[in-house]
């Protein structure tokens, strides 16, 4: 049966991305089952994962497990990817009494603030914030709970032993989106860039990113880059990555300085357009599956919405703005190919790519709040993971059963009208 090449793009959305944990876990377990029965119907290969913020953490866990590693023979398997996803979310959760108390306190304060109670604004650069983190650590909060650096090092303990030559042959890609604060560049940390710098993959781009400033940059994948993707500026200081090269206003001239990075929500949520930058049709995926956390549509329970509801909706819209722009670009190319064919430039290296959406049920998506994106309760994570599992099991069954008739973006990003 046919095997589709699939790229999976994971939206950020704070701890709401525990839904993505369930989605990716189900995709991986389903692939294992389908691969064991080649005659059962159409199946898929995962050729790339991309993500922003918590979606980037999910993408990293999946990719690290799937790629070969010279220090860990268990890597390069679906089973390892599932194990790393489980490790990520169980480690990121509030796992001891100190962390549980802190999580409950944060939720209470955010709830009071959403009701209009005047509370002091948090400043991640203030001495009191650093003192609070030190106090939590002294009381027993784990380093993996308090910071991305420790969490990602434990998630990918043998990152430096990734077998890049074997990865070049396996051709499984990761992209993590972030924004560089000073330049305003939309940046992606890209495993293909790493392969290019190692001479293991050619860079077929005709334009050097340092010769023409387009406010987009590709960097080699790194744990710091993935941490940058999740650095929410209201909570954490900007992620500093030293010795980054930037173009200047003089063509051909660059400057090297520290890069200062914020959450990819402010750039691309998640990166999609780079998934299609292969030079030939065969290098491009057949389908892109979007794991959407921020609902595109929303209908409030009452027309008299409050300030917190407005902020919730602003957050949804900001999270979808760049994604929809990138997806509309893909839809435009698809339309041109359908209308004019792909026999002549510039469409001769393009192909129709199906974009599909995996999303929460309407009641769940519309019932979540911006404040709950900070909830790190294990039970809360488990409920969203379970939603991801049930939604994706049904989604994959329909994908295989309906084939070309299975709904596509933008129609599948919508919710049915409420009764």
CSV table of N, CA and C in Angstrom, one decimal, residues 11 58 118 124 253 267 328 345:
chain,number,residue,atom,x,y,z
A,11,UNK,N,1.9,23.3,17.3
A,11,UNK,CA,1.8,24.7,17.9
A,11,UNK,C,2.2,24.7,19.4
A,58,UNK,N,7.9,19.1,22.5
A,58,UNK,CA,7.4,17.8,22.0
A,58,UNK,C,8.1,17.3,20.8
A,118,UNK,N,-5.7,43.7,41.8
A,118,UNK,CA,-4.4,44.4,41.5
A,118,UNK,C,-3.2,43.6,42.2
A,124,UNK,N,11.1,39.0,35.2
A,124,UNK,CA,12.0,37.9,35.3
A,124,UNK,C,13.5,38.4,35.5
A,253,UNK,N,28.4,42.0,4.6
A,253,UNK,CA,29.0,42.3,5.9
A,253,UNK,C,28.2,41.7,7.0
A,267,UNK,N,7.0,34.8,16.6
A,267,UNK,CA,7.5,34.7,15.3
A,267,UNK,C,6.6,33.7,14.4
A,328,UNK,N,-1.7,29.6,4.3
A,328,UNK,CA,-2.4,30.2,3.1
A,328,UNK,C,-1.4,30.3,1.9
A,345,UNK,N,8.6,26.0,-15.0
A,345,UNK,CA,8.9,26.8,-13.9
A,345,UNK,C,7.9,27.9,-13.7
